[in-house]
Amino acid sequence: MAASSHPFPCGCAKKPTLRRSDPVYAAAMQIDLVALIVDEYDPAITFFTDVLDFDLVENSPSLTNDGRPKRWVVVRPPGAQTGILLARADGEHQRAAVGNQAAGRVGFFLRVDDFDAAYLRMGQAGVTFVREPRTESYGRVAVFLDIAGNRWDLLGAT
């Protein structure tokens, strides 16, 4: 694939000049959802709700762009604004991404108030930790795998 001649991904010839002080600028922003590709909905829902203790926010029937049935499934940590859209892999290309959404790196970060309690509870629930807890300048951290095999940091205060 040929490299784009545009310096910005939006295809703009020059950097947009909108500023937060401009009246048309959308000052209030947040990331609402992040998609996580999974093999199947129900085991993923169970992992996130029963093992990680997330809330099931939505689980509704939906349709793909070409009219096939799917579900709109959203989970999120209690009290959080940003949720995870559990998207069932559709086709070989998406199936290849299951468990490898961040190319083997830690791609997700779960901060908890009580690191030791969360680590113990998750371990007892069968979560695979690939790096044992350690203390860093930003707090305690341990790396675990989600149901699909993606790497997460479990983070907490020291």
PDB file of C-alpha atoms in Angstrom:
ATOM      1  CA  MET A   1       0.000   0.000   0.000  1.00  0.00           C
ATOM      2  CA  ALA A   2       1.410   3.371  -0.980  1.00  0.00           C
ATOM      3  CA  ALA A   3       2.066   5.894   1.733  1.00  0.00           C
ATOM      4  CA  SER A   4      -0.276   8.852   1.826  1.00  0.00           C
ATOM      5  CA  SER A   5       1.127  12.187   0.702  1.00  0.00           C
ATOM      6  CA  HIS A   6      -0.957  13.866   3.394  1.00  0.00           C
ATOM      7  CA  PRO A   7       0.881  14.720   6.620  1.00  0.00           C
ATOM      8  CA  PHE A   8      -2.254  14.133   8.729  1.00  0.00           C
ATOM      9  CA  PRO A   9      -4.433  10.982   8.888  1.00  0.00           C
ATOM     10  CA  CYS A  10      -7.548  13.084   8.265  1.00  0.00           C
ATOM     11  CA  GLY A  11      -6.246  13.876   4.765  1.00  0.00           C
ATOM     12  CA  CYS A  12      -6.021  17.580   5.585  1.00  0.00           C
ATOM     13  CA  ALA A  13      -3.465  19.585   3.642  1.00  0.00           C
ATOM     14  CA  LYS A  14      -2.554  21.459   6.795  1.00  0.00           C
ATOM     15  CA  LYS A  15      -3.179  21.077  10.493  1.00  0.00           C
ATOM     16  CA  PRO A  16      -6.738  22.100  11.476  1.00  0.00           C
ATOM     17  CA  THR A  17      -6.764  25.451  13.230  1.00  0.00           C
ATOM     18  CA  LEU A  18      -9.700  24.994  15.613  1.00  0.00           C
ATOM     19  CA  ARG A  19      -8.890  25.804  19.218  1.00  0.00           C
ATOM     20  CA  ARG A  20     -10.799  25.047  22.408  1.00  0.00           C
ATOM     21  CA  SER A  21     -11.689  28.716  22.638  1.00  0.00           C
ATOM     22  CA  ASP A  22     -13.454  28.579  19.234  1.00  0.00           C
ATOM     23  CA  PRO A  23     -17.261  28.486  19.648  1.00  0.00           C
ATOM     24  CA  VAL A  24     -17.629  25.451  17.322  1.00  0.00           C
ATOM     25  CA  TYR A  25     -15.043  23.374  19.169  1.00  0.00           C
ATOM     26  CA  ALA A  26     -16.517  20.450  21.100  1.00  0.00           C
ATOM     27  CA  ALA A  27     -14.924  21.195  24.462  1.00  0.00           C
ATOM     28  CA  ALA A  28     -16.567  18.354  26.377  1.00  0.00           C
ATOM     29  CA  MET A  29     -15.139  15.079  25.078  1.00  0.00           C
ATOM     30  CA  GLN A  30     -14.615  11.613  26.429  1.00  0.00           C
ATOM     31  CA  ILE A  31     -13.962   8.166  25.047  1.00  0.00           C
ATOM     32  CA  ASP A  32     -17.304   6.395  25.311  1.00  0.00           C
ATOM     33  CA  LEU A  33     -16.473   2.855  24.147  1.00  0.00           C
ATOM     34  CA  VAL A  34     -13.500   0.780  23.115  1.00  0.00           C
ATOM     35  CA  ALA A  35     -14.197  -2.308  20.996  1.00  0.00           C
ATOM     36  CA  LEU A  36     -12.733  -5.629  22.089  1.00  0.00           C
ATOM     37  CA  ILE A  37     -12.997  -8.462  19.568  1.00  0.00           C
ATOM     38  CA  VAL A  38     -13.992 -11.755  21.181  1.00  0.00           C
ATOM     39  CA  ASP A  39     -14.792 -15.271  19.955  1.00  0.00           C
ATOM     40  CA  GLU A  40     -18.270 -15.408  21.502  1.00  0.00           C
ATOM     41  CA  TYR A  41     -20.455 -13.042  23.489  1.00  0.00           C
ATOM     42  CA  ASP A  42     -21.575 -15.129  26.468  1.00  0.00           C
ATOM     43  CA  PRO A  43     -18.177 -16.396  27.700  1.00  0.00           C
ATOM     44  CA  ALA A  44     -16.825 -12.842  27.345  1.00  0.00           C
ATOM     45  CA  ILE A  45     -19.760 -11.418  29.301  1.00  0.00           C
ATOM     46  CA  THR A  46     -19.172 -14.004  32.043  1.00  0.00           C
ATOM     47  CA  PHE A  47     -15.467 -13.161  32.212  1.00  0.00           C
ATOM     48  CA  PHE A  48     -16.006  -9.428  32.477  1.00  0.00           C
ATOM     49  CA  THR A  49     -18.988  -9.534  34.849  1.00  0.00           C
ATOM     50  CA  ASP A  50     -18.213 -12.538  37.072  1.00  0.00           C
ATOM     51  CA  VAL A  51     -14.404 -12.501  37.053  1.00  0.00           C
ATOM     52  CA  LEU A  52     -13.528  -8.807  36.691  1.00  0.00           C
ATOM     53  CA  ASP A  53     -16.736  -7.629  38.403  1.00  0.00           C
ATOM     54  CA  PHE A  54     -17.725  -5.237  35.587  1.00  0.00           C
ATOM     55  CA  ASP A  55     -21.331  -4.161  35.053  1.00  0.00           C
ATOM     56  CA  LEU A  56     -23.245  -5.439  32.029  1.00  0.00           C
ATOM     57  CA  VAL A  57     -24.554  -2.140  30.670  1.00  0.00           C
ATOM     58  CA  GLU A  58     -26.234  -3.380  27.489  1.00  0.00           C
ATOM     59  CA  ASN A  59     -26.902  -6.669  25.747  1.00  0.00           C
ATOM     60  CA  SER A  60     -29.226  -5.991  22.833  1.00  0.00           C
ATOM     61  CA  PRO A  61     -29.925  -7.726  19.534  1.00  0.00           C
ATOM     62  CA  SER A  62     -28.594  -5.854  16.547  1.00  0.00           C
ATOM     63  CA  LEU A  63     -27.744  -6.377  12.881  1.00  0.00           C
ATOM     64  CA  THR A  64     -24.528  -6.189  10.898  1.00  0.00           C
ATOM     65  CA  ASN A  65     -24.354  -3.685   8.048  1.00  0.00           C
ATOM     66  CA  ASP A  66     -25.452  -6.438   5.664  1.00  0.00           C
ATOM     67  CA  GLY A  67     -28.381  -7.553   7.848  1.00  0.00           C
ATOM     68  CA  ARG A  68     -26.988 -10.551   9.761  1.00  0.00           C
ATOM     69  CA  PRO A  69     -27.817 -10.881  13.455  1.00  0.00           C
ATOM     70  CA  LYS A  70     -25.325  -9.771  16.082  1.00  0.00           C
ATOM     71  CA  ARG A  71     -25.510  -8.277  19.567  1.00  0.00           C
ATOM     72  CA  TRP A  72     -24.580  -4.924  21.020  1.00  0.00           C
ATOM     73  CA  VAL A  73     -22.839  -5.865  24.275  1.00  0.00           C
ATOM     74  CA  VAL A  74     -21.289  -3.247  26.551  1.00  0.00           C
ATOM     75  CA  VAL A  75     -19.530  -3.833  29.881  1.00  0.00           C
ATOM     76  CA  ARG A  76     -17.697  -1.388  32.122  1.00  0.00           C
ATOM     77  CA  PRO A  77     -16.205  -1.172  35.593  1.00  0.00           C
ATOM     78  CA  PRO A  78     -18.678   0.003  38.250  1.00  0.00           C
ATOM     79  CA  GLY A  79     -18.923   3.788  38.215  1.00  0.00           C
ATOM     80  CA  ALA A  80     -16.785   4.181  35.084  1.00  0.00           C
ATOM     81  CA  GLN A  81     -17.858   6.236  32.092  1.00  0.00           C
ATOM     82  CA  THR A  82     -15.842   4.435  29.421  1.00  0.00           C
ATOM     83  CA  GLY A  83     -17.142   1.019  28.448  1.00  0.00           C
ATOM     84  CA  ILE A  84     -15.966  -1.936  26.402  1.00  0.00           C
ATOM     85  CA  LEU A  85     -18.000  -3.039  23.405  1.00  0.00           C
ATOM     86  CA  LEU A  86     -17.640  -6.820  23.209  1.00  0.00           C
ATOM     87  CA  ALA A  87     -17.671  -7.423  19.466  1.00  0.00           C
ATOM     88  CA  ARG A  88     -17.888 -11.010  18.214  1.00  0.00           C
ATOM     89  CA  ALA A  89     -15.325 -11.659  15.484  1.00  0.00           C
ATOM     90  CA  ASP A  90     -16.918 -11.610  12.037  1.00  0.00           C
ATOM     91  CA  GLY A  91     -14.763 -13.262   9.397  1.00  0.00           C
ATOM     92  CA  GLU A  92     -11.199 -14.555   9.291  1.00  0.00           C
ATOM     93  CA  HIS A  93      -9.561 -11.132   9.461  1.00  0.00           C
ATOM     94  CA  GLN A  94     -11.307 -10.299  12.732  1.00  0.00           C
ATOM     95  CA  ARG A  95     -10.832 -13.812  14.147  1.00  0.00           C
ATOM     96  CA  ALA A  96      -7.079 -13.341  13.634  1.00  0.00           C
ATOM     97  CA  ALA A  97      -7.223 -10.269  15.904  1.00  0.00           C
ATOM     98  CA  VAL A  98      -8.882 -12.069  18.833  1.00  0.00           C
ATOM     99  CA  GLY A  99      -6.406 -11.985  21.695  1.00  0.00           C
ATOM    100  CA  ASN A 100      -3.914  -9.910  19.749  1.00  0.00           C
ATOM    101  CA  GLN A 101      -5.534  -6.502  19.588  1.00  0.00           C
ATOM    102  CA  ALA A 102      -2.419  -4.737  20.833  1.00  0.00           C
ATOM    103  CA  ALA A 103       0.060  -6.923  18.918  1.00  0.00           C
ATOM    104  CA  GLY A 104       1.218  -8.721  22.066  1.00  0.00           C
ATOM    105  CA  ARG A 105       1.692  -5.571  24.159  1.00  0.00           C
ATOM    106  CA  VAL A 106      -0.336  -4.591  27.170  1.00  0.00           C
ATOM    107  CA  GLY A 107      -3.221  -2.752  25.568  1.00  0.00           C
ATOM    108  CA  PHE A 108      -5.659  -2.325  28.448  1.00  0.00           C
ATOM    109  CA  PHE A 109      -5.220  -0.921  31.940  1.00  0.00           C
ATOM    110  CA  LEU A 110      -7.507  -1.681  34.876  1.00  0.00           C
ATOM    111  CA  ARG A 111      -6.970   0.529  37.929  1.00  0.00           C
ATOM    112  CA  VAL A 112      -8.391  -0.737  41.230  1.00  0.00           C
ATOM    113  CA  ASP A 113      -8.632   0.789  44.701  1.00  0.00           C
ATOM    114  CA  ASP A 114      -7.442  -2.351  46.501  1.00  0.00           C
ATOM    115  CA  PHE A 115      -4.728  -4.020  44.434  1.00  0.00           C
ATOM    116  CA  ASP A 116      -4.112  -6.952  46.785  1.00  0.00           C
ATOM    117  CA  ALA A 117      -7.811  -7.836  47.092  1.00  0.00           C
ATOM    118  CA  ALA A 118      -8.354  -7.593  43.322  1.00  0.00           C
ATOM    119  CA  TYR A 119      -5.243  -9.655  42.569  1.00  0.00           C
ATOM    120  CA  LEU A 120      -6.307 -12.362  45.038  1.00  0.00           C
ATOM    121  CA  ARG A 121      -9.931 -12.439  43.819  1.00  0.00           C
ATOM    122  CA  MET A 122      -8.911 -12.582  40.159  1.00  0.00           C
ATOM    123  CA  GLY A 123      -6.372 -15.335  40.813  1.00  0.00           C
ATOM    124  CA  GLN A 124      -8.971 -17.383  42.675  1.00  0.00           C
ATOM    125  CA  ALA A 125     -11.351 -16.895  39.724  1.00  0.00           C
ATOM    126  CA  GLY A 126      -8.778 -18.441  37.374  1.00  0.00           C
ATOM    127  CA  VAL A 127      -7.321 -15.346  35.725  1.00  0.00           C
ATOM    128  CA  THR A 128      -3.924 -16.031  34.175  1.00  0.00           C
ATOM    129  CA  PHE A 129      -1.269 -13.610  35.378  1.00  0.00           C
ATOM    130  CA  VAL A 130       1.746 -13.559  33.069  1.00  0.00           C
ATOM    131  CA  ARG A 131       3.737 -11.146  35.243  1.00  0.00           C
ATOM    132  CA  GLU A 132       3.613 -11.267  39.017  1.00  0.00           C
ATOM    133  CA  PRO A 133       2.941  -8.089  41.017  1.00  0.00           C
ATOM    134  CA  ARG A 134       5.731  -5.579  41.230  1.00  0.00           C
ATOM    135  CA  THR A 135       6.071  -2.033  42.504  1.00  0.00           C
ATOM    136  CA  GLU A 136       6.809   0.761  40.056  1.00  0.00           C
ATOM    137  CA  SER A 137       6.986   4.543  40.490  1.00  0.00           C
ATOM    138  CA  TYR A 138       3.296   4.779  39.515  1.00  0.00           C
ATOM    139  CA  GLY A 139       2.113   2.008  41.870  1.00  0.00           C
ATOM    140  CA  ARG A 140       1.610  -1.769  41.949  1.00  0.00           C
ATOM    141  CA  VAL A 141       1.201  -3.607  38.661  1.00  0.00           C
ATOM    142  CA  ALA A 142       0.649  -7.164  37.460  1.00  0.00           C
ATOM    143  CA  VAL A 143      -0.032  -8.290  33.887  1.00  0.00           C
ATOM    144  CA  PHE A 144      -2.967 -10.598  33.208  1.00  0.00           C
ATOM    145  CA  LEU A 145      -4.759 -12.084  30.209  1.00  0.00           C
ATOM    146  CA  ASP A 146      -8.420 -11.540  29.425  1.00  0.00           C
ATOM    147  CA  ILE A 147     -10.647 -14.311  28.073  1.00  0.00           C
ATOM    148  CA  ALA A 148      -9.385 -13.692  24.534  1.00  0.00           C
ATOM    149  CA  GLY A 149      -5.696 -13.590  25.497  1.00  0.00           C
ATOM    150  CA  ASN A 150      -5.160  -9.806  25.398  1.00  0.00           C
ATOM    151  CA  ARG A 151      -2.702  -8.429  27.950  1.00  0.00           C
ATOM    152  CA  TRP A 152      -3.928  -6.075  30.672  1.00  0.00           C
ATOM    153  CA  ASP A 153      -2.157  -4.236  33.464  1.00  0.00           C
ATOM    154  CA  LEU A 154      -3.841  -4.520  36.841  1.00  0.00           C
ATOM    155  CA  LEU A 155      -2.869  -1.263  38.552  1.00  0.00           C
ATOM    156  CA  GLY A 156      -3.156  -0.045  42.122  1.00  0.00           C
ATOM    157  CA  ALA A 157      -1.583   2.251  44.638  1.00  0.00           C
ATOM    158  CA  THR A 158       1.539   1.217  46.527  1.00  0.00           C
TER     159      THR A 158
END
